Tab-separated table of C-alpha atoms and ligand atoms in Angstrom:
chain	number	residue	atom	x	y	z
A	298	MET	CA	-0.096	0.132	-0.262
A	299	THR	CA	1.816	2.767	-1.171
A	300	LEU	CA	-0.657	5.668	-2.070
A	301	ARG	CA	-1.737	7.521	0.932
A	302	ALA	CA	-3.926	10.430	-0.198
A	303	LEU	CA	-4.383	8.942	-4.085
A	304	ARG	CA	-5.977	5.989	-5.663
A	305	PHE	CA	-5.032	4.551	-8.886
A	306	MET	CA	-5.741	0.885	-10.344
A	307	THR	CA	-5.468	-0.139	-13.955
A	308	ALA	CA	-6.937	-3.021	-16.033
A	309	GLY	CA	-6.214	-4.328	-19.438
A	310	GLU	CA	-4.163	-7.232	-21.073
A	311	SER	CA	-1.638	-6.453	-23.863
A	312	HIS	CA	-3.879	-8.014	-26.550
A	313	GLY	CA	-7.389	-7.210	-25.220
A	314	PRO	CA	-9.666	-4.529	-26.597
A	315	MET	CA	-8.184	-1.682	-23.945
A	316	LEU	CA	-6.234	-0.583	-21.084
A	317	VAL	CA	-8.465	0.846	-18.420
A	318	GLY	CA	-7.246	3.100	-15.649
A	319	ILE	CA	-8.782	5.114	-12.702
A	320	LEU	CA	-7.273	7.882	-10.718
A	321	GLN	CA	-9.078	9.159	-7.605
A	322	GLY	CA	-8.202	12.184	-5.332
A	323	LEU	CA	-6.880	15.056	-7.352
A	324	PRO	CA	-8.433	18.090	-6.403
A	325	ALA	CA	-11.402	19.659	-8.347
A	326	GLY	CA	-10.642	22.471	-10.813
A	327	LEU	CA	-7.337	21.217	-12.250
A	328	PRO	CA	-6.671	22.125	-15.971
A	329	ILE	CA	-6.416	19.680	-17.808
A	330	ASP	CA	-4.252	19.440	-21.135
A	331	LEU	CA	-5.510	16.281	-23.184
A	332	ALA	CA	-3.025	16.817	-26.032
A	333	ALA	CA	0.157	17.033	-23.131
A	334	ILE	CA	-1.430	13.439	-21.702
A	335	ASP	CA	-1.225	12.232	-25.419
A	336	GLU	CA	2.602	13.532	-26.169
A	337	ASP	CA	3.440	11.486	-22.932
A	338	LEU	CA	1.872	8.521	-24.155
A	339	VAL	CA	3.831	8.860	-27.446
A	340	ARG	CA	7.228	9.512	-25.691
A	341	ARG	CA	6.474	6.076	-23.970
A	342	MET	CA	5.827	4.646	-27.520
A	343	GLY	CA	9.445	5.793	-28.640
A	344	GLY	CA	13.373	5.083	-28.038
A	345	TYR	CA	15.469	3.438	-30.265
A	346	GLY	CA	15.179	-0.391	-29.832
A	347	ARG	CA	11.474	-0.790	-29.743
A	348	GLY	CA	9.671	-3.707	-31.595
A	349	LYS	CA	6.884	-3.958	-34.103
A	350	ARG	CA	4.230	-3.578	-31.693
A	351	MET	CA	4.555	0.096	-31.421
A	352	LYS	CA	4.278	0.402	-34.858
A	353	ILE	CA	0.579	-0.761	-34.644
A	354	GLU	CA	-0.249	1.313	-31.803
A	355	ARG	CA	-1.481	4.987	-31.576
A	356	ASP	CA	-1.630	5.534	-27.826
A	357	CYS	CA	-4.121	8.265	-26.833
A	358	ALA	CA	-6.379	8.138	-24.011
A	359	ARG	CA	-10.249	8.617	-23.898
A	360	PHE	CA	-11.641	10.125	-20.551
A	361	VAL	CA	-14.929	8.990	-19.854
A	362	ALA	CA	-15.171	10.378	-16.391
A	363	GLY	CA	-13.955	13.198	-13.811
A	364	VAL	CA	-13.189	15.778	-16.448
A	365	ARG	CA	-15.544	18.290	-17.728
A	366	HIS	CA	-15.132	21.265	-19.991
A	367	GLY	CA	-11.070	20.665	-19.374
A	368	HIS	CA	-11.004	20.591	-15.567
A	369	THR	CA	-10.969	18.066	-13.250
A	370	ILE	CA	-14.251	17.995	-10.897
A	371	GLY	CA	-13.001	15.785	-8.144
A	372	SER	CA	-14.896	12.770	-8.372
A	373	PRO	CA	-12.673	9.649	-10.173
A	374	ILE	CA	-11.186	10.226	-13.222
A	375	ALA	CA	-11.376	7.030	-15.571
A	376	PHE	CA	-9.906	6.967	-18.960
A	377	LEU	CA	-9.298	4.121	-21.897
A	378	ILE	CA	-6.195	3.542	-24.124
A	379	GLU	CA	-7.337	1.293	-27.175
A	380	ASN	CA	-5.102	-1.636	-27.958
A	381	ARG	CA	-5.146	-1.244	-32.163
A	382	ASP	CA	-3.546	-4.948	-31.972
A	383	TRP	CA	-6.849	-6.176	-30.843
A	384	THR	CA	-8.132	-6.665	-34.168
A	385	ASN	CA	-5.624	-9.396	-34.705
A	386	TRP	CA	-6.319	-11.162	-31.632
A	387	GLN	CA	-10.128	-11.050	-31.026
A	388	HIS	CA	-10.263	-14.820	-31.293
A	389	VAL	CA	-7.533	-15.691	-29.248
A	390	MET	CA	-8.480	-12.886	-26.386
A	391	GLY	CA	-12.206	-13.401	-26.897
A	392	VAL	CA	-14.445	-13.104	-23.502
A	393	GLU	CA	-17.241	-15.651	-24.763
A	394	PRO	CA	-16.648	-19.237	-23.869
A	395	LEU	CA	-15.216	-20.917	-27.015
A	396	GLU	CA	-17.740	-23.304	-28.893
A	397	ALA	CA	-16.281	-26.696	-30.195
A	398	THR	CA	-16.639	-25.530	-33.462
A	399	ASP	CA	-15.375	-22.322	-33.559
A	400	PRO	CA	-12.359	-21.645	-35.982
A	401	MET	CA	-9.038	-21.286	-34.243
A	402	PRO	CA	-6.309	-18.923	-35.616
A	403	GLY	CA	-4.169	-21.220	-37.240
A	404	GLY	CA	-6.829	-22.881	-39.070
A	405	THR	CA	-7.761	-25.569	-36.701
A	406	THR	CA	-11.038	-25.596	-34.644
A	407	ALA	CA	-11.510	-26.025	-30.916
A	408	GLU	CA	-12.423	-29.635	-31.543
A	409	SER	CA	-9.267	-30.386	-33.551
A	410	GLY	CA	-6.144	-31.797	-32.100
A	411	ASP	CA	-5.744	-33.651	-29.143
A	412	LEU	CA	-6.755	-31.099	-26.455
A	413	PRO	CA	-10.040	-29.855	-26.141
A	414	GLY	CA	-11.594	-26.067	-26.096
A	415	ARG	CA	-9.186	-23.414	-25.624
A	416	ALA	CA	-6.064	-25.620	-25.400
A	417	ALA	CA	-6.173	-26.045	-28.948
A	418	ASP	CA	-5.598	-22.464	-29.987
A	419	SER	CA	-2.593	-22.625	-31.881
A	420	ARG	CA	-1.067	-19.400	-29.681
A	421	ARG	CA	-1.683	-21.300	-26.424
A	422	VAL	CA	1.691	-20.599	-24.466
A	423	THR	CA	3.184	-23.848	-22.590
A	424	ARG	CA	7.129	-23.118	-22.887
A	425	PRO	CA	7.585	-20.796	-20.167
A	426	ARG	CA	10.183	-17.803	-20.905
A	427	PRO	CA	13.202	-17.532	-18.173
A	428	GLY	CA	12.903	-14.132	-16.487
A	429	HIS	CA	9.011	-13.740	-17.342
A	430	ALA	CA	6.335	-14.020	-15.140
A	431	ASP	CA	4.968	-17.051	-17.017
A	432	LEU	CA	6.075	-19.908	-14.956
A	433	ALA	CA	5.901	-18.216	-11.410
A	434	GLY	CA	2.337	-16.973	-12.535
A	435	GLY	CA	1.160	-20.128	-14.387
A	436	LEU	CA	1.901	-22.256	-10.828
A	437	LYS	CA	0.141	-19.618	-8.662
A	438	PHE	CA	-2.900	-18.907	-10.961
A	439	ASP	CA	-3.197	-22.851	-11.915
A	440	ARG	CA	-3.252	-21.707	-15.660
A	441	ALA	CA	-2.883	-24.411	-18.418
A	442	ASP	CA	-2.513	-21.355	-21.301
A	443	LEU	CA	0.511	-19.332	-19.834
A	444	ARG	CA	-1.206	-16.615	-21.995
A	445	ASP	CA	-3.428	-15.888	-19.208
A	446	ILE	CA	-0.332	-14.531	-16.937
A	447	LEU	CA	1.969	-12.780	-19.734
A	448	GLU	CA	-1.254	-10.792	-21.213
A	449	ARG	CA	-1.414	-8.686	-18.105
A	450	ALA	CA	2.489	-9.290	-17.233
A	451	SER	CA	3.071	-7.520	-20.416
A	452	ALA	CA	4.692	-3.907	-19.994
A	453	ARG	CA	1.945	-2.929	-22.050
A	454	GLU	CA	0.145	-2.021	-18.806
A	455	THR	CA	2.595	0.739	-18.000
A	456	ALA	CA	0.957	3.145	-21.003
A	457	ALA	CA	-1.878	3.658	-18.322
A	458	ARG	CA	0.504	4.586	-15.947
A	459	VAL	CA	1.759	6.924	-18.030
A	460	ALA	CA	-1.709	8.610	-18.712
A	461	ALA	CA	-2.326	8.614	-15.015
A	462	GLY	CA	1.299	10.235	-14.134
A	463	ALA	CA	0.596	12.923	-16.942
A	464	LEU	CA	-2.481	13.880	-14.920
A	465	CYS	CA	-0.424	14.094	-11.472
A	466	ARG	CA	2.116	15.965	-13.618
A	467	MET	CA	-0.478	18.937	-14.186
A	468	PHE	CA	-1.146	18.599	-10.722
A	469	LEU	CA	2.401	19.190	-9.626
A	470	ALA	CA	3.018	21.861	-12.253
A	471	GLU	CA	0.388	23.994	-10.133
A	472	LEU	CA	2.939	23.938	-7.151
A	473	GLY	CA	5.709	24.465	-9.232
A	474	VAL	CA	7.273	21.083	-9.368
A	475	GLY	CA	8.811	19.576	-12.611
A	476	ILE	CA	9.779	15.894	-13.217
A	477	THR	CA	12.455	14.958	-16.143
A	478	SER	CA	14.284	11.752	-16.858
A	479	HIS	CA	17.213	10.358	-19.001
A	480	VAL	CA	18.804	6.999	-19.663
A	481	THR	CA	22.475	6.585	-18.228
A	482	ARG	CA	23.514	3.041	-19.617
A	483	ILE	CA	22.319	0.465	-21.920
A	484	GLY	CA	24.095	-2.752	-21.578
A	485	GLY	CA	27.861	-1.917	-21.311
A	486	ALA	CA	27.299	1.839	-23.189
A	487	GLY	CA	26.696	4.386	-21.009
A	488	LEU	CA	27.915	7.653	-19.138
A	489	GLU	CA	30.932	7.658	-16.912
A	490	ALA	CA	30.423	6.634	-13.295
A	491	GLY	CA	29.924	9.316	-11.041
A	492	THR	CA	28.262	11.444	-13.526
A	493	THR	CA	25.641	13.874	-12.324
A	494	LEU	CA	24.005	16.097	-14.894
A	495	PRO	CA	22.278	19.412	-14.238
A	496	VAL	CA	18.607	19.240	-14.742
A	497	GLN	CA	18.633	21.912	-17.659
A	498	THR	CA	20.962	19.422	-19.566
A	499	VAL	CA	18.652	16.728	-19.462
A	500	MET	CA	15.557	18.368	-20.443
A	501	GLU	CA	17.462	20.112	-23.276
A	502	ARG	CA	19.332	17.004	-24.829
A	503	ALA	CA	17.660	13.808	-23.302
A	504	GLU	CA	14.262	14.780	-24.971
A	505	ALA	CA	15.834	14.616	-28.494
A	506	SER	CA	18.176	11.695	-27.922
A	507	PRO	CA	16.839	8.369	-29.765
A	508	VAL	CA	17.630	6.608	-26.543
A	509	ARG	CA	17.098	9.608	-24.060
A	510	CYS	CA	20.659	9.970	-23.372
A	511	ALA	CA	22.248	13.620	-22.798
A	512	ASP	CA	25.378	12.801	-23.806
A	513	ALA	CA	26.503	12.395	-27.352
A	514	GLN	CA	29.140	10.084	-27.199
A	515	ALA	CA	27.153	7.835	-24.776
A	516	GLU	CA	24.037	7.939	-27.045
A	517	ALA	CA	26.558	6.869	-30.010
A	518	ALA	CA	27.535	3.797	-28.022
A	519	MET	CA	24.329	3.089	-26.731
A	520	ILE	CA	22.800	2.501	-30.516
A	521	ASP	CA	25.844	0.606	-31.403
A	522	ALA	CA	25.006	-1.837	-28.347
A	523	ILE	CA	21.383	-1.796	-29.195
A	524	ASP	CA	22.473	-2.454	-32.955
A	525	ALA	CA	24.704	-5.268	-31.939
A	526	ALA	CA	22.026	-6.947	-29.419
A	527	GLY	CA	19.157	-7.044	-32.078
A	528	ASN	CA	21.862	-8.418	-34.648
A	529	SER	CA	22.842	-11.345	-32.350
A	530	LEU	CA	18.947	-12.123	-31.367
A	531	ASP	CA	19.681	-10.522	-27.861
A	532	THR	CA	17.952	-8.357	-25.572
A	533	LEU	CA	19.759	-5.317	-23.653
A	534	GLY	CA	18.676	-3.742	-20.076
A	535	GLY	CA	20.253	-0.682	-18.765
A	536	THR	CA	19.456	2.209	-16.157
A	537	PHE	CA	17.674	5.196	-16.085
A	538	GLU	CA	17.406	8.474	-14.073
A	539	VAL	CA	14.251	10.301	-13.055
A	540	ILE	CA	14.765	13.822	-11.214
A	541	ALA	CA	12.065	15.846	-9.492
A	542	PHE	CA	12.651	19.639	-9.029
A	543	ASN	CA	11.748	22.360	-7.344
A	544	LEU	CA	10.427	20.222	-4.585
A	545	PRO	CA	8.827	21.624	-1.273
A	546	PRO	CA	10.886	20.427	1.990
A	547	GLY	CA	8.924	18.325	3.962
A	548	LEU	CA	7.122	15.463	1.812
A	549	GLY	CA	7.144	12.101	3.296
A	550	SER	CA	7.959	11.451	7.001
A	551	HIS	CA	10.723	9.805	9.246
A	552	ALA	CA	7.737	8.986	11.631
A	553	GLN	CA	6.511	5.473	10.419
A	554	TRP	CA	8.469	2.708	8.127
A	555	ASP	CA	5.503	3.199	5.605
A	556	LEU	CA	5.475	6.850	5.513
A	557	LYS	CA	8.856	7.401	4.466
A	558	LEU	CA	9.022	8.489	0.978
A	559	ASP	CA	12.262	6.922	-0.296
A	560	GLY	CA	10.347	3.569	0.666
A	561	ARG	CA	7.255	4.796	-1.440
A	562	ILE	CA	9.438	5.946	-4.535
A	563	ALA	CA	11.177	2.464	-4.251
A	564	GLN	CA	8.386	0.360	-4.367
A	565	ALA	CA	6.747	2.250	-7.155
A	566	MET	CA	9.859	1.921	-9.331
A	567	MET	CA	10.380	-1.729	-8.528
A	568	SER	CA	6.682	-2.240	-9.673
A	569	ILE	CA	7.721	-1.632	-13.199
A	570	PRO	CA	8.400	-4.532	-15.051
A	571	ALA	CA	12.017	-5.346	-15.605
A	572	GLN	CA	13.181	-3.255	-12.948
A	573	LYS	CA	15.634	-4.977	-10.553
A	574	ALA	CA	17.234	-2.573	-8.372
A	575	VAL	CA	16.775	1.114	-7.096
A	576	GLU	CA	18.964	4.081	-5.871
A	577	ILE	CA	18.479	7.193	-4.814
A	578	GLY	CA	21.005	9.797	-5.164
A	579	ASP	CA	24.572	8.406	-4.899
A	580	GLY	CA	23.300	5.565	-2.378
A	581	ILE	CA	25.527	2.889	-4.341
A	582	TRP	CA	28.485	4.853	-4.107
A	583	ALA	CA	28.025	6.030	-0.425
A	584	ALA	CA	28.215	2.738	0.804
A	585	GLY	CA	31.610	2.351	0.121
A	586	HIS	CA	32.861	5.762	1.227
A	587	PRO	CA	33.102	7.140	4.898
A	588	GLY	CA	30.386	9.558	6.275
A	589	SER	CA	32.710	12.421	5.969
A	590	VAL	CA	32.595	12.625	2.373
A	591	VAL	CA	29.101	11.254	1.711
A	592	HIS	CA	26.802	13.713	3.562
A	593	ASP	CA	25.755	16.966	2.392
A	594	PRO	CA	26.860	20.013	4.264
A	595	ILE	CA	24.009	22.215	5.496
A	596	HIS	CA	24.625	26.067	4.612
A	597	TYR	CA	22.395	28.925	5.376
A	598	ASP	CA	22.179	32.256	3.548
A	599	ARG	CA	18.585	34.549	4.298
A	600	GLU	CA	19.369	36.295	0.667
A	601	GLN	CA	19.640	32.796	-1.107
A	602	GLY	CA	16.310	31.447	0.501
A	603	GLY	CA	17.463	30.291	3.444
A	604	PHE	CA	18.939	26.733	4.011
A	605	TYR	CA	21.370	25.102	0.853
A	606	ARG	CA	23.468	22.462	0.180
A	607	PRO	CA	26.300	22.835	-2.007
A	608	SER	CA	26.111	18.908	-3.128
A	609	ASN	CA	23.017	16.877	-3.184
A	610	ARG	CA	24.553	13.294	-2.725
A	611	ALA	CA	21.262	12.077	-0.688
A	612	GLY	CA	19.195	12.747	-4.069
A	613	GLY	CA	16.864	14.742	-2.140
A	614	LEU	CA	15.802	12.780	0.559
A	615	GLU	CA	17.140	12.533	4.207
A	616	GLY	CA	14.924	10.275	6.838
A	617	GLY	CA	12.493	9.451	4.258
A	618	ILE	CA	11.726	13.355	3.894
A	619	THR	CA	12.270	16.028	1.149
A	620	PHE	CA	14.674	18.787	1.929
A	621	GLY	CA	14.052	20.852	-0.811
A	622	GLY	CA	16.943	19.737	-3.279
A	623	ASP	CA	16.325	18.021	-6.673
A	624	LEU	CA	14.670	14.168	-6.110
A	625	ARG	CA	17.002	11.934	-7.834
A	626	VAL	CA	16.063	8.018	-8.231
A	627	ARG	CA	18.205	5.865	-10.597
A	628	VAL	CA	16.810	2.691	-11.597
A	629	PHE	CA	18.066	-0.622	-12.819
A	630	MET	CA	16.415	-2.745	-15.983
A	631	LYS	CA	17.385	-6.110	-16.710
A	632	PRO	CA	17.282	-7.091	-20.326
A	633	LEU	CA	13.866	-7.815	-21.688
A	634	SER	CA	13.305	-11.527	-21.045
A	635	THR	CA	11.584	-12.579	-24.605
A	636	LEU	CA	14.451	-13.723	-26.597
A	637	ARG	CA	14.373	-14.454	-30.115
A	638	GLN	CA	17.062	-17.031	-29.566
A	639	PRO	CA	15.212	-18.988	-26.606
A	640	LEU	CA	17.015	-20.292	-23.496
A	641	PRO	CA	16.375	-23.602	-22.403
A	642	SER	CA	12.956	-24.095	-20.726
A	643	VAL	CA	10.266	-26.855	-20.015
A	644	ASP	CA	7.105	-27.405	-21.820
A	645	ILE	CA	4.503	-27.814	-18.914
A	646	VAL	CA	2.462	-30.147	-21.040
A	647	ASP	CA	4.534	-33.135	-20.450
A	648	GLY	CA	7.589	-31.831	-18.478
A	649	GLU	CA	10.089	-32.451	-21.538
A	650	PRO	CA	12.735	-29.817	-21.931
A	651	ALA	CA	12.226	-27.641	-24.504
A	652	GLU	CA	13.135	-23.939	-26.137
A	653	ALA	CA	11.367	-21.230	-24.427
A	654	VAL	CA	8.189	-19.701	-26.665
A	655	VAL	CA	9.399	-16.400	-29.056
A	656	GLN	CA	6.821	-13.694	-29.075
A	657	ARG	CA	7.425	-10.424	-30.829
A	658	SER	CA	9.321	-7.935	-28.368
A	659	ASP	CA	11.609	-5.064	-28.145
A	660	VAL	CA	15.439	-5.347	-28.423
A	661	CYS	CA	15.514	-2.391	-25.661
A	662	ALA	CA	13.312	-0.697	-23.728
A	663	VAL	CA	15.287	1.529	-21.184
A	664	PRO	CA	14.188	4.686	-22.919
A	665	ALA	CA	10.436	3.577	-22.584
A	666	ALA	CA	10.644	2.693	-18.810
A	667	ALA	CA	12.473	6.206	-18.127
A	668	ILE	CA	8.954	7.532	-19.204
A	669	VAL	CA	7.379	5.273	-17.072
A	670	GLY	CA	9.715	5.937	-14.619
A	671	GLU	CA	8.442	9.682	-14.718
A	672	ALA	CA	5.027	8.648	-14.352
A	673	MET	CA	5.445	6.660	-11.007
A	674	VAL	CA	7.484	9.654	-9.463
A	675	ALA	CA	4.638	11.962	-10.517
A	676	LEU	CA	2.145	9.759	-9.137
A	677	ILE	CA	4.165	9.008	-5.560
A	678	ILE	CA	4.995	12.924	-5.222
A	679	ALA	CA	1.697	13.693	-6.505
A	680	ASP	CA	0.462	11.719	-3.404
A	681	ALA	CA	2.727	13.134	-0.986
A	682	CYS	CA	1.709	16.656	-2.010
A	683	ILE	CA	-2.083	16.114	-1.467
A	684	GLU	CA	-1.225	14.363	1.705
A	685	LYS	CA	0.808	17.248	3.223
A	686	PHE	CA	-1.223	20.130	1.686
A	687	GLY	CA	-4.922	18.547	1.476
A	688	GLY	CA	-7.391	20.476	-0.531
A	689	ASP	CA	-10.559	19.322	-2.456
A	690	SER	CA	-9.969	22.317	-5.000
A	691	ILE	CA	-6.946	23.102	-6.621
A	692	GLY	CA	-7.446	26.636	-4.997
A	693	GLU	CA	-7.293	25.581	-1.503
A	694	THR	CA	-4.177	23.063	-2.063
A	695	LYS	CA	-2.161	25.962	-3.446
A	696	ARG	CA	-3.388	28.492	-0.765
A	697	ASN	CA	-2.358	25.390	1.794
A	698	HIS	CA	0.904	25.059	0.028
A	699	ALA	CA	1.775	28.780	-0.017
A	700	SER	CA	1.059	29.239	3.643
A	701	TYR	CA	3.525	26.212	4.284
A	702	LEU	CA	6.184	27.794	2.474
A	703	ARG	CA	5.747	30.931	4.056
A	704	GLN	CA	6.193	28.769	7.549
A	705	VAL	CA	9.309	27.207	6.003
A	706	GLY	CA	10.692	30.638	5.368
A	707	ASP	CA	10.532	32.047	8.797
A	708	PHE	CA	11.877	28.804	10.502
A	709	PRO	CA	12.926	28.270	13.110
A	710	PRO	CA	9.591	28.773	14.841
A	711	GLN	CA	9.722	31.086	18.026
A	712	ALA	CA	10.422	29.589	21.227
A	713	SER	CA	6.978	29.530	23.236
B	269	EPS	C1	4.704	-3.228	-25.032
B	269	EPS	C2	3.808	-4.054	-25.602
B	269	EPS	C3	4.053	-5.162	-25.974
B	269	EPS	C4	5.881	-5.507	-26.224
B	269	EPS	C5	6.214	-5.137	-24.911
B	269	EPS	C6	6.040	-3.656	-24.580
B	269	EPS	O1	3.498	-5.731	-26.979
B	269	EPS	P1	3.914	-7.151	-27.757
B	269	EPS	O2	3.856	-8.366	-27.025
B	269	EPS	O3	2.393	-7.525	-28.626
B	269	EPS	O4	5.033	-7.145	-28.899
B	269	EPS	O5	6.096	-4.866	-27.054
B	269	EPS	O6	6.345	-6.026	-23.806
B	269	EPS	C7	7.295	-6.504	-22.925
B	269	EPS	C8	8.559	-6.233	-23.019
B	269	EPS	C9	7.089	-7.499	-22.162
B	269	EPS	O7	8.254	-8.136	-21.723
B	269	EPS	O8	6.131	-7.863	-21.927
B	269	EPS	C10	4.582	-1.998	-24.448
B	269	EPS	O9	3.481	-1.563	-25.036
B	269	EPS	O10	5.166	-1.356	-23.913
């Protein structure tokens, strides 16, 4: 349970008719830029190394509740994102029970072959891919067709997260908060260890890069690495960094384990498919260095707006609370588990060794994962802002936010 003031759920299979998202808890009166939501959806579809599915889709969000005349009205926001590929999967993903005589994909009928009904489907998946949810999910949900698992485990679901994240981003913009991201490594190619790029550089350069990399030399090496992996029928993971800037101090809390904002962010990032580790600030580097060089000294200058830090190795959080510096979260993605040259597996029908199923997939989806990472950070920070500032209307939230910032400016309180 990571959200405290917002509620968010998605539904939808990768090759079903559509994805569905419901987001509840944004204040009323928030202006909604529909085009900006679809722009974020297009950003997620892009990136060098994507596969053929993204050439079929034209992701856009159709709002069916919670937005009226361009503004939120305080009710749950509901939206749909159509899967254009659905037209190619209607038989495989149909809702109705299969009739014995139904024509099946592959030219068979449900009663043909030695397996009854749906199991005769030529797109039945019985050879789980190492690294995907196929086997673990099949065991848990007792499915004879592992498609019942992979359809929902697919990263297709993240399109709905990006639409919800775009709504949260609009809310955060009202409070002056911005979010950006860049790719720092793909396979063996990346920025030099210890590189921290300024937010402005990331915003200007990463967006224009096919791999979302802000450094031209690293970008070229990443593209070469993706080409080489694709040519050898392999896949690549990598790392990306999400940065949230102009954050108020005081989001999250030290007071209880499940209130700490770093923990809430880490959970949200780890929930993105294929992510295996999360680092806040220079956390991994810090583990190998003494405290005297790790922690960010505290300075004060009224002219400069009060407290400030010459460094931000903490990544914007101390004790699970923002202190006013940029939030920097790095996320580590494993290579996609659908391999065109499949790994050894076992056929669940007979327990015999078999090569894992080969599904259409991407060679590399790290640039897309960075956009999903932005959305998840937007969701968690928006949640923490509503938790801190409340407000049923955006005007009320902004008044509370402004009043709190005055309090911070007057710190410390007069002794009573
Ligand atoms: C994805 C849609 C999927 C994959 C990919 C991401 O479409 P399809 O399975 O039809 O090709 O391209 O999914 C995975 C990497 C995965 O492991 O499931 C998308 O919309 O992002």
